[in-house]
Coordinates of C-alpha atoms and ligand atoms in Angstrom, one line a residue:
M1 CA 193.5 78.7 119.1
T2 CA 196.2 81.1 118.2
K3 CA 198.9 79.1 120.2
P4 CA 201.2 81.9 121.2
D5 CA 204.6 81.0 122.7
K6 CA 204.1 83.5 125.4
V7 CA 201.3 85.5 127.0
V8 CA 202.0 88.9 128.5
W9 CA 199.5 91.0 130.3
I10 CA 199.6 94.7 129.7
D11 CA 199.6 96.5 133.1
G12 CA 199.9 100.1 131.6
S13 CA 203.0 100.9 133.4
D14 CA 205.8 103.1 131.7
K15 CA 208.3 100.3 132.8
Q16 CA 206.6 97.7 130.7
L17 CA 205.9 100.0 127.7
D18 CA 209.5 101.0 127.7
E19 CA 210.5 97.3 127.5
L20 CA 208.2 96.8 124.7
R21 CA 209.5 99.7 122.8
K22 CA 213.0 98.4 123.2
E23 CA 211.9 95.0 121.9
S24 CA 210.0 96.5 119.0
L25 CA 213.2 98.6 118.2
A26 CA 215.3 95.6 118.3
A27 CA 213.0 93.8 115.9
G28 CA 213.0 96.7 113.5
E29 CA 209.3 97.2 113.8
I30 CA 209.7 100.8 114.9
I31 CA 212.4 103.2 114.3
A32 CA 213.5 105.8 117.1
L33 CA 213.5 109.3 115.9
N34 CA 215.7 112.4 117.0
K35 CA 215.7 112.5 120.7
E36 CA 216.1 116.4 120.7
K37 CA 213.8 117.3 118.2
L38 CA 211.1 114.5 118.5
P39 CA 211.5 113.1 122.1
D40 CA 210.1 109.6 122.5
C41 CA 208.8 109.5 119.0
F42 CA 208.8 106.5 116.7
L43 CA 208.5 105.7 113.0
H44 CA 206.5 102.7 111.7
R45 CA 206.0 101.4 108.2
T46 CA 203.0 99.1 107.4
A47 CA 203.1 96.6 104.6
V48 CA 202.6 98.2 101.2
N49 CA 199.3 96.3 100.8
D50 CA 198.1 97.4 104.2
V51 CA 197.7 101.3 104.4
A52 CA 194.1 102.1 105.1
R53 CA 190.8 100.7 106.3
V54 CA 189.4 97.9 104.0
E55 CA 185.7 98.3 103.8
H56 CA 185.1 95.3 101.5
R57 CA 186.7 93.0 104.0
T58 CA 184.9 94.3 107.0
F59 CA 181.9 92.4 108.1
I60 CA 179.0 92.9 110.6
C61 CA 178.1 89.4 111.5
S62 CA 174.8 89.6 113.3
R63 CA 172.8 86.5 113.7
K64 CA 170.1 87.6 111.1
K65 CA 171.2 89.2 107.8
E66 CA 168.5 91.8 108.0
D67 CA 170.0 93.2 111.2
S68 CA 173.2 94.0 109.4
G69 CA 171.5 95.7 106.5
P70 CA 172.2 96.5 103.0
T71 CA 175.2 98.8 103.7
N72 CA 177.4 96.3 105.5
N73 CA 179.0 93.0 104.4
W74 CA 177.4 90.1 106.2
M75 CA 178.0 86.4 106.7
D76 CA 176.4 83.8 109.1
P77 CA 178.3 84.2 112.4
V78 CA 178.6 80.3 112.7
E79 CA 180.1 80.1 109.3
M80 CA 182.4 83.2 109.9
Y81 CA 183.6 81.9 113.2
A82 CA 184.6 78.6 111.5
K83 CA 186.3 80.3 108.7
L84 CA 188.3 82.6 110.9
R85 CA 189.2 79.9 113.4
K86 CA 191.1 78.2 110.6
L87 CA 193.1 81.4 109.9
Y88 CA 193.8 82.0 113.6
E89 CA 194.8 78.4 114.2
G90 CA 198.5 78.7 115.3
A91 CA 198.8 82.3 114.0
M92 CA 200.8 83.3 116.9
T93 CA 203.1 80.3 117.1
G94 CA 206.7 81.7 117.7
R95 CA 205.1 85.0 118.7
T96 CA 203.9 86.5 122.0
M97 CA 200.3 87.4 122.7
Y98 CA 199.6 90.7 124.6
V99 CA 196.5 91.0 126.6
I100 CA 195.6 94.7 126.7
P101 CA 192.7 95.6 129.1
F102 CA 191.4 99.0 127.7
S103 CA 188.6 101.4 128.6
M104 CA 186.7 103.8 126.3
T105 CA 186.6 107.2 128.0
V106 CA 187.7 107.4 131.6
P107 CA 187.0 104.2 133.3
E108 CA 185.1 106.0 136.1
S109 CA 182.6 107.7 133.7
P110 CA 179.0 106.5 133.5
F111 CA 179.6 106.4 129.5
A112 CA 182.5 104.0 130.0
K113 CA 182.8 100.6 128.2
F114 CA 185.7 98.1 128.7
G115 CA 187.5 95.9 126.4
I116 CA 190.3 93.5 126.0
E117 CA 192.2 93.2 122.9
L118 CA 194.4 90.3 122.4
T119 CA 197.2 91.0 119.7
D120 CA 200.4 89.8 118.6
S121 CA 201.7 93.2 117.6
I122 CA 203.8 95.5 119.9
Y123 CA 202.9 98.2 117.5
V124 CA 199.2 97.8 118.6
V125 CA 200.1 97.8 122.2
L126 CA 202.0 101.0 121.9
N127 CA 199.2 102.8 119.9
M128 CA 196.4 101.5 122.1
A129 CA 198.5 103.0 125.1
I130 CA 198.0 106.3 123.4
M131 CA 194.5 106.1 122.0
T132 CA 192.8 104.5 125.0
R133 CA 193.2 104.1 128.8
I134 CA 194.9 100.8 129.3
G135 CA 196.1 98.4 132.1
T136 CA 195.5 97.3 135.6
R137 CA 193.3 100.3 136.4
V138 CA 190.8 99.2 133.8
L139 CA 190.6 95.6 135.1
K140 CA 189.6 96.9 138.4
C141 CA 186.6 98.8 136.9
L142 CA 185.8 96.0 134.6
D143 CA 185.6 93.7 137.7
A144 CA 183.2 96.0 139.3
S145 CA 180.9 96.4 136.2
K146 CA 177.6 94.7 136.5
N147 CA 176.5 95.0 132.8
P148 CA 177.8 92.2 130.6
S149 CA 177.5 94.6 127.6
D150 CA 180.1 96.8 129.1
F151 CA 182.8 94.2 128.0
T152 CA 183.9 93.6 124.4
K153 CA 186.2 91.1 123.4
G154 CA 188.7 91.9 120.7
L155 CA 191.1 89.4 119.0
H156 CA 193.8 90.7 116.5
A157 CA 196.5 88.6 114.8
K158 CA 198.8 89.9 112.1
A159 CA 199.1 86.4 110.6
Q160 CA 200.9 86.8 107.3
I161 CA 199.3 90.3 106.5
D162 CA 197.8 88.5 103.6
E163 CA 195.3 90.9 101.7
E164 CA 193.5 87.9 100.5
N165 CA 192.7 86.7 103.9
R166 CA 192.2 90.0 105.6
Y167 CA 189.1 90.2 107.7
I168 CA 187.7 92.8 110.1
V169 CA 184.8 91.3 111.7
Q170 CA 182.3 92.6 114.3
F171 CA 179.9 90.2 116.0
P172 CA 177.5 92.6 117.6
E173 CA 175.3 90.1 119.6
D174 CA 178.6 88.7 121.1
N175 CA 180.3 92.0 121.8
A176 CA 183.4 90.5 119.8
I177 CA 185.7 91.8 117.3
W178 CA 188.0 89.5 115.3
S179 CA 190.7 91.1 113.0
I180 CA 193.3 89.1 111.1
N181 CA 196.0 89.8 108.4
S182 CA 196.4 93.5 109.0
G183 CA 198.6 95.7 110.9
Y184 CA 197.1 99.2 109.9
G185 CA 195.1 101.6 112.2
G186 CA 191.5 101.4 111.9
N187 CA 191.7 97.7 111.2
V188 CA 193.8 96.8 114.2
L189 CA 193.4 99.5 117.0
L190 CA 190.1 97.8 117.9
G191 CA 189.1 100.5 120.4
K192 CA 188.6 102.9 117.5
K193 CA 186.2 102.2 114.7
C194 CA 185.6 98.5 115.5
F195 CA 184.5 99.1 119.2
A196 CA 183.8 102.8 119.7
L197 CA 181.6 103.0 116.6
R198 CA 180.5 99.6 115.1
I199 CA 180.0 97.8 118.4
A200 CA 179.1 100.8 120.4
S201 CA 176.5 102.0 117.8
F202 CA 174.7 98.6 118.3
L203 CA 174.9 99.0 122.1
G204 CA 173.7 102.5 122.0
R205 CA 170.6 101.6 120.0
N206 CA 169.7 99.1 122.6
E207 CA 170.6 101.0 125.6
G208 CA 169.1 104.3 124.4
W209 CA 172.3 106.4 123.5
M210 CA 174.3 107.2 120.4
A211 CA 177.9 106.3 119.3
E212 CA 178.8 108.8 116.3
H213 CA 181.8 109.6 114.0
M214 CA 182.0 113.2 115.4
L215 CA 184.5 115.6 116.7
I216 CA 183.6 117.7 119.8
L217 CA 184.6 121.3 120.3
G218 CA 183.9 124.0 122.8
L219 CA 183.7 127.7 121.4
E220 CA 184.7 130.2 124.0
N221 CA 183.2 133.7 123.4
P222 CA 184.6 137.0 124.6
K223 CA 182.2 136.8 127.8
G224 CA 184.2 133.6 128.6
E225 CA 181.0 131.3 128.0
V226 CA 181.8 127.9 126.3
R227 CA 179.3 126.4 124.0
Y228 CA 179.9 122.9 122.5
L229 CA 179.1 121.5 119.3
A230 CA 179.6 118.0 117.7
A231 CA 180.5 117.6 114.0
A232 CA 180.3 114.5 111.8
F233 CA 182.3 114.5 108.6
P234 CA 183.6 111.4 106.7
S235 CA 187.1 110.2 107.0
A236 CA 189.7 112.7 106.0
C237 CA 187.2 115.5 105.6
G238 CA 188.4 117.9 108.3
K239 CA 187.3 116.7 111.7
T240 CA 190.7 116.9 113.4
N241 CA 191.3 120.3 111.6
L242 CA 188.0 121.7 113.0
A243 CA 188.3 120.3 116.4
M244 CA 191.5 122.3 116.9
L245 CA 190.9 125.3 114.9
I246 CA 192.7 128.5 115.6
P247 CA 190.3 131.5 115.1
P248 CA 191.4 134.3 112.6
E249 CA 193.2 137.3 114.1
I250 CA 190.0 139.5 114.3
Y251 CA 188.3 136.8 116.5
K252 CA 191.5 136.2 118.7
K253 CA 191.7 139.8 119.5
K254 CA 188.1 139.8 120.8
G255 CA 188.9 136.8 122.9
Y256 CA 187.4 134.0 121.1
K257 CA 188.8 130.4 121.5
V258 CA 188.3 126.8 120.5
W259 CA 188.9 124.0 122.9
C260 CA 189.1 120.5 121.6
V261 CA 187.3 117.6 123.4
G262 CA 187.5 115.1 120.7
D263 CA 188.5 114.8 117.0
D264 CA 186.9 111.5 115.8
I265 CA 184.3 109.9 117.9
A266 CA 181.6 111.0 120.3
W267 CA 179.4 109.1 122.5
L268 CA 176.1 111.1 123.3
R269 CA 173.5 110.6 126.1
V270 CA 170.7 112.5 127.3
G271 CA 171.6 114.4 130.6
P272 CA 169.6 114.8 133.7
D273 CA 169.0 118.4 132.6
G274 CA 167.3 117.3 129.3
R275 CA 170.3 118.3 127.0
L276 CA 172.4 116.0 124.9
W277 CA 175.8 115.4 126.6
A278 CA 178.9 114.0 124.9
V279 CA 182.1 112.4 125.8
N280 CA 185.2 111.5 123.6
P281 CA 185.6 107.8 124.3
E282 CA 189.3 108.1 123.1
A283 CA 192.5 109.2 124.8
G284 CA 194.5 110.3 121.7
F285 CA 194.4 111.4 118.1
F286 CA 195.1 109.1 115.0
G287 CA 195.4 112.0 112.6
V288 CA 196.0 112.4 108.9
A289 CA 199.7 113.6 108.4
P290 CA 199.7 115.0 104.8
G291 CA 198.5 118.6 104.8
T292 CA 199.1 119.1 108.5
N293 CA 201.4 122.2 109.1
M294 CA 201.9 125.2 111.3
K295 CA 199.5 127.2 109.3
S296 CA 196.7 124.6 108.5
N297 CA 196.6 123.0 112.1
P298 CA 199.4 124.0 114.5
N299 CA 197.6 122.4 117.4
A300 CA 197.7 119.0 115.8
L301 CA 201.4 119.5 114.7
L302 CA 202.3 120.6 118.2
S303 CA 200.5 117.4 119.7
C304 CA 202.7 115.1 117.9
Q305 CA 206.2 116.5 118.9
K306 CA 206.8 114.0 121.6
N307 CA 205.5 110.5 122.7
A308 CA 204.0 110.1 119.1
I309 CA 204.1 107.4 116.6
F310 CA 204.3 108.2 113.0
T311 CA 202.9 105.6 110.4
N312 CA 204.0 105.7 106.7
V313 CA 205.5 109.1 106.5
V314 CA 209.0 110.2 105.1
H315 CA 212.1 109.5 107.2
N316 CA 214.7 112.3 107.1
L317 CA 218.0 110.4 107.4
D318 CA 220.1 113.6 108.1
D319 CA 218.4 114.2 111.4
D320 CA 215.9 111.5 112.1
T321 CA 212.9 113.5 111.8
V322 CA 209.7 113.0 109.7
W323 CA 208.3 114.9 106.8
W324 CA 205.0 114.6 104.7
E325 CA 203.5 116.4 101.7
G326 CA 202.3 119.7 103.0
L327 CA 204.4 119.9 106.2
D328 CA 206.5 122.7 104.6
K329 CA 208.2 123.6 101.4
N330 CA 211.6 121.9 102.1
P331 CA 211.3 118.2 101.5
P332 CA 214.4 116.4 102.9
K333 CA 217.3 115.6 100.6
N334 CA 218.5 112.5 102.2
A335 CA 215.3 110.6 102.8
L336 CA 213.4 107.4 102.7
N337 CA 209.8 107.3 101.5
W338 CA 206.9 105.4 103.4
K339 CA 207.9 102.3 101.9
G340 CA 211.5 102.7 103.2
E341 CA 212.9 103.3 99.8
K342 CA 215.4 105.9 98.9
W343 CA 213.3 109.0 97.9
D344 CA 213.9 112.0 95.6
S345 CA 211.3 114.7 96.1
A346 CA 212.0 116.0 92.6
S347 CA 210.7 112.7 91.2
G348 CA 207.2 114.2 91.7
V349 CA 206.2 110.9 93.4
P350 CA 204.7 111.8 97.0
G351 CA 207.0 110.5 99.8
A352 CA 204.4 109.9 102.5
H353 CA 201.3 107.9 101.9
P354 CA 198.2 109.9 101.3
N355 CA 196.7 108.2 104.4
S356 CA 199.9 108.3 106.5
R357 CA 199.1 109.2 110.2
F358 CA 200.3 110.3 113.6
T359 CA 199.2 108.9 116.9
A360 CA 199.5 111.4 119.7
P361 CA 198.2 111.7 123.2
A362 CA 195.3 114.2 123.3
N363 CA 196.4 115.8 126.5
Q364 CA 199.4 117.0 124.5
C365 CA 197.1 119.3 122.4
P366 CA 197.7 122.9 123.2
C367 CA 194.0 123.6 123.0
I368 CA 192.7 120.5 124.7
S369 CA 189.6 121.4 126.6
S370 CA 189.6 121.3 130.6
E371 CA 186.5 119.1 130.1
F372 CA 188.4 116.5 128.0
E373 CA 188.2 113.9 130.8
A374 CA 184.9 115.2 132.5
P375 CA 183.1 111.9 133.3
Q376 CA 179.7 113.6 132.6
G377 CA 181.0 115.0 129.2
V378 CA 179.9 118.3 127.6
P379 CA 176.4 119.6 126.8
I380 CA 176.0 119.8 123.0
S381 CA 174.1 122.8 121.5
A382 CA 174.7 122.1 117.8
I383 CA 175.2 118.9 115.7
V384 CA 177.0 119.7 112.3
F385 CA 177.0 117.3 109.3
G386 CA 179.4 117.9 106.3
G387 CA 181.2 116.4 103.5
R388 CA 183.2 117.1 100.3
R389 CA 181.0 118.4 97.7
A390 CA 182.5 120.4 94.8
K391 CA 178.9 121.7 94.0
T392 CA 175.4 121.4 95.3
A393 CA 175.9 121.7 99.1
P394 CA 176.1 125.4 100.2
L395 CA 178.8 126.5 102.8
V396 CA 176.3 126.1 105.5
Y397 CA 172.5 125.6 106.2
Q398 CA 170.4 124.6 109.1
S399 CA 167.6 122.2 109.4
R400 CA 164.3 123.2 110.4
D401 CA 164.0 121.0 113.3
W402 CA 165.2 117.6 114.8
D403 CA 163.5 115.4 112.3
H404 CA 164.5 117.4 109.4
G405 CA 168.0 117.5 110.7
V406 CA 168.0 113.7 110.7
F407 CA 166.9 113.8 107.0
V408 CA 169.9 116.2 106.3
G409 CA 172.3 113.7 108.0
S410 CA 170.8 110.8 106.2
I411 CA 171.3 112.3 102.7
M412 CA 174.9 113.2 103.3
A413 CA 177.2 112.6 100.4
S414 CA 181.0 113.0 100.0
E415 CA 183.9 112.5 97.8
T416 CA 185.8 109.4 98.8
T417 CA 189.3 109.9 100.4
A418 CA 192.5 107.8 101.0
A419 CA 191.4 106.7 104.5
A420 CA 189.7 103.8 103.0
S421 CA 191.3 101.5 100.3
G422 CA 189.5 102.0 96.8
A423 CA 188.8 104.9 94.5
V424 CA 189.5 108.4 95.8
G425 CA 187.3 111.4 94.7
V426 CA 184.0 109.5 93.9
V427 CA 180.8 111.0 95.3
R428 CA 179.0 108.4 97.6
R429 CA 176.2 108.7 100.1
D430 CA 177.7 108.5 103.6
P431 CA 174.8 109.1 106.0
M432 CA 176.1 110.9 109.3
A433 CA 179.6 109.8 108.0
M434 CA 178.6 106.4 109.4
L435 CA 178.4 104.3 106.4
P436 CA 181.6 102.3 107.1
F437 CA 181.0 102.3 110.9
C438 CA 177.4 101.4 111.7
G439 CA 177.1 98.2 113.5
Y440 CA 173.5 97.4 112.5
H441 CA 170.9 98.1 109.8
M442 CA 171.2 101.6 108.6
G443 CA 167.5 102.0 108.3
D444 CA 167.0 101.0 112.1
Y445 CA 169.9 103.6 112.7
F446 CA 167.8 106.4 111.0
A447 CA 164.9 105.1 113.3
H448 CA 167.1 105.4 116.4
W449 CA 168.0 108.9 115.5
L450 CA 164.4 109.9 115.0
D451 CA 163.7 108.1 118.4
M452 CA 166.5 110.0 120.2
G453 CA 164.8 113.3 119.2
K454 CA 161.8 112.3 121.2
K455 CA 164.0 111.5 124.2
I456 CA 165.9 114.8 124.3
P457 CA 163.7 117.5 125.9
N458 CA 166.2 120.3 124.8
P459 CA 167.8 118.9 121.6
P460 CA 170.8 120.5 119.8
K461 CA 170.0 122.3 116.5
I462 CA 171.3 120.4 113.4
F463 CA 173.3 122.1 110.5
N464 CA 175.3 121.0 107.4
V465 CA 178.5 122.6 106.1
N466 CA 180.6 122.1 103.1
W467 CA 184.1 123.6 103.1
F468 CA 184.9 122.1 99.8
R469 CA 182.9 123.9 96.9
T470 CA 185.2 124.5 94.0
N471 CA 185.4 127.0 91.2
D472 CA 185.7 126.5 87.5
E473 CA 189.4 125.8 87.8
G474 CA 188.6 123.2 90.4
K475 CA 190.1 125.2 93.3
F476 CA 188.4 125.4 96.7
I477 CA 186.5 128.7 97.0
W478 CA 186.3 128.9 100.8
P479 CA 189.6 129.3 102.5
G480 CA 188.6 126.9 105.2
Y481 CA 190.8 125.9 108.1
G482 CA 190.9 128.8 110.8
D483 CA 188.3 130.7 108.7
N484 CA 185.8 128.1 109.3
M485 CA 185.3 129.9 112.7
R486 CA 183.3 132.4 110.8
V487 CA 180.7 129.7 110.0
L488 CA 180.8 128.3 113.5
E489 CA 180.1 131.7 114.8
W490 CA 176.7 131.8 113.0
I491 CA 176.0 128.1 113.8
I492 CA 176.4 128.7 117.5
A493 CA 174.5 132.0 117.5
R494 CA 171.6 130.3 115.6
A495 CA 171.7 127.4 118.1
F496 CA 171.1 130.2 121.0
G497 CA 168.5 132.2 118.9
E498 CA 170.8 135.0 118.5
A499 CA 171.1 135.1 114.6
E500 CA 168.9 135.6 111.7
A501 CA 168.6 133.3 108.6
D502 CA 166.7 133.2 105.2
E503 CA 164.5 130.2 104.3
S504 CA 165.6 128.1 101.4
P505 CA 164.2 124.9 100.0
I506 CA 166.7 122.9 101.9
G507 CA 166.5 124.7 105.2
Y508 CA 167.7 127.9 106.8
V509 CA 170.7 129.7 105.1
P510 CA 172.5 132.7 106.5
H511 CA 172.0 136.0 104.9
P512 CA 175.3 136.9 103.3
D513 CA 175.8 139.6 105.8
D514 CA 175.3 137.2 108.6
I515 CA 178.7 135.7 107.8
N516 CA 181.7 137.8 109.0
I517 CA 184.3 138.2 106.3
E518 CA 186.1 140.9 107.8
G519 CA 189.9 140.6 107.1
L520 CA 189.3 137.9 104.5
D521 CA 190.8 139.2 101.4
E522 CA 190.2 136.2 99.2
I523 CA 186.5 136.2 99.6
S524 CA 184.3 139.0 98.3
L525 CA 180.6 139.4 99.2
D526 CA 179.7 138.1 95.8
A527 CA 181.8 135.1 96.3
L528 CA 180.1 134.5 99.6
K529 CA 176.7 134.8 98.0
G530 CA 177.7 132.2 95.7
L531 CA 178.9 129.8 98.5
L532 CA 175.6 130.2 100.1
S533 CA 173.4 129.7 97.0
V534 CA 171.2 126.7 96.6
D535 CA 171.0 125.7 92.9
K536 CA 167.5 124.2 92.5
N537 CA 168.5 122.2 89.3
L538 CA 171.4 120.6 91.1
W539 CA 169.2 119.8 94.0
K540 CA 166.6 118.2 91.7
E541 CA 169.4 116.0 90.5
E542 CA 170.4 115.4 94.1
V543 CA 166.8 114.3 95.0
K544 CA 167.0 111.5 92.4
G545 CA 170.2 110.2 93.9
I546 CA 168.4 110.2 97.4
H547 CA 165.5 108.3 96.1
E548 CA 167.9 105.6 94.7
F549 CA 169.8 105.4 98.0
Y550 CA 166.7 105.3 100.0
A551 CA 165.2 102.5 98.0
K552 CA 168.1 100.2 99.4
F553 CA 166.4 100.3 102.8
G554 CA 163.0 99.0 101.8
D555 CA 160.5 98.9 104.7
K556 CA 163.3 99.8 107.1
L557 CA 163.4 103.3 105.9
P558 CA 161.4 105.4 108.6
A559 CA 158.3 106.9 106.9
K560 CA 159.2 110.2 108.4
L561 CA 162.4 110.3 106.0
N562 CA 160.3 109.7 103.0
E563 CA 158.0 112.5 104.2
E564 CA 160.9 114.9 104.4
L565 CA 162.2 113.9 100.9
A566 CA 158.6 114.5 99.5
A567 CA 158.7 117.9 101.3
L568 CA 162.0 118.9 99.8
E569 CA 160.8 117.9 96.2
K570 CA 157.7 120.0 96.8
K571 CA 159.8 123.0 97.9
L572 CA 162.1 122.7 94.8
G573 CA 159.1 122.9 92.6
Ligands
GTP1 P1 189.9 110.9 109.9 O1 191.0 110.9 110.9 O2 190.1 110.1 108.7 O3 188.5 110.7 110.5 O4 189.9 112.5 109.1 P2 189.4 113.9 109.6 O5 187.9 114.0 109.4 O6 189.7 114.2 111.1 O7 190.2 114.9 108.6 P3 191.4 115.9 108.9 O8 191.1 117.1 109.7 O9 192.7 115.0 109.2 O10 191.6 116.6 107.5 C1 191.8 115.6 106.3 C2 192.3 116.6 105.1 O11 191.3 117.5 104.9 C3 193.6 117.2 105.3 O12 194.3 117.0 104.1 C4 193.3 118.6 105.5 O13 194.3 119.5 105.1 C5 192.1 118.7 104.8 N1 191.1 119.9 105.3 C6 190.8 120.0 106.7 N2 190.0 121.0 106.8 C7 189.9 121.7 105.6 C8 189.3 122.9 105.2 O14 188.6 123.6 106.0 N3 189.3 123.2 104.0 C9 190.0 122.5 103.0 N4 190.1 122.8 101.7 N5 190.7 121.3 103.4 C10 190.6 120.9 104.7
SPV2 C1 188.9 107.2 109.7 O1 189.3 106.6 108.5 O2 187.9 107.7 109.8 C2 189.9 107.1 110.8 C3 191.3 106.5 110.6 O3 189.7 107.9 111.7 S1 191.0 104.8 111.0 O4 191.4 104.7 112.5 O5 191.9 104.1 110.1 O6 189.5 104.5 110.8
MN3 MN1 187.7 109.1 111.6

């Protein structure tokens, strides 16, 4: 159909990847960076019209419309295949098709799923080599696998990078993903959102497990015990930052440490011991560049100092390094912006795209967990939901039980970010941070969450956090980043029955004394009380929004969630 001139199988060897880098350099698709300062790092610029995920052009083409649900775009798969076939027809003429066998999580893991991505982009090959396990090693496991649903077929063609004909399409019943007319991250690295969330969430429902938009971290206490939690925040709301958190001095001195297992996606299964176990299906980070610096997230910055690919950042021509807003206070003088134009930082126009990113191997992260590649994963003691809310949501609260926790996840709302095209800063409902990533009807997804609760004898406790409450000047009140450790400490203690809490209409909140603010000059006890407060009037408004949102799901909304909503309304008086 795509009629490539040549077909190249990716074997995963350094030799082959090296040859591809050379070819990509020669074609001007990537730019080599400073060999001493950023060894084996490259810069890439996408088309100006192609800088983020495109939710309005993303489809879940299940056979029946009702299986895709009210929150996804849908088209009859027969129609969609026919439409796309025309676009793919001859799309690789004059180009090479690369065949990338890849595995999500280590191929030997019982969680593992396999895929093949066909693409005409070397940039995609190089990124997939960082983000997933690729090559001949995977083909062997794929050969040995007996379950047809272990294999997903991915097709990507750049075509003309034509916005009007850009499609990111999942066919869940066929285990197939077809992507065309984009060259940007989440649209084209098919192992990430398309497979590991949209297709995998569908497979997980059928097979009794969960694919979630969650980071996974291990919190080591002074006794050397490591306790794990998973957290779902919408895109560009702080997963990578939290996953690699460096505890404040007072915690470090006592011996607390955070270990990163994953920064974006978790696959969760009930283990033989009755706990919920998680693996990170990915092998690398595709992290937001702006705002990443040695203070906010040193571990992320240190992860991308070699073997990394930077997309849509500033190119410092003096020493062939990269820069972005928030890296440091010294923007380069002689530089090109993300579009490749001469750029003057004094112009006031940002040089890096707000959704510019780095791709880096996870094993380069200084705080990568020893369990990062453990085939069985790690046991999860707490699940944390969160988003950007200027008001309403307190710094942290705990749900009363699993079902109430599912309710808390289902009513999540967050201000939109630059990770997806469209307006930024608009509050929208984003249940479990999965609105753009759920591969089936969201009502059925809620039912699956409730069902899973019955199947986990020893379920994690469920929490909600909000690092983003603002004051009257619109400034964030909570310092965030490393200081989020103070909240994690309470969360983990609660999960193990080691901390107190107060009742509130929305769930358990910490008593202000329960959050350690020692050494935190910017936060007084009064400010903390404010951050933890639950404003009944704001929550009554919130309830109206939830009713509206729930109405979308009709009969598919589990009755249990309506009961939880009614209970909340009653508690608010
Ligand atoms: P995706 O990769 O799109 O899924 O994003 P993410 O959820 O991993 O978000 P990331 O950690 O990259 O953070 C995105 C933005 O939020 C960055 O600009 C961060 O600086 C900012 N951020 C992260 N954590 C905090 C925090 O605790 N407080 C504040 N105020 N900002 C934060
Ligand atoms: C997100 O938007 O949640 C990301 C980046 O992690 S992308 O791969 O583009 O989806
Ligand atoms: Mn993400």
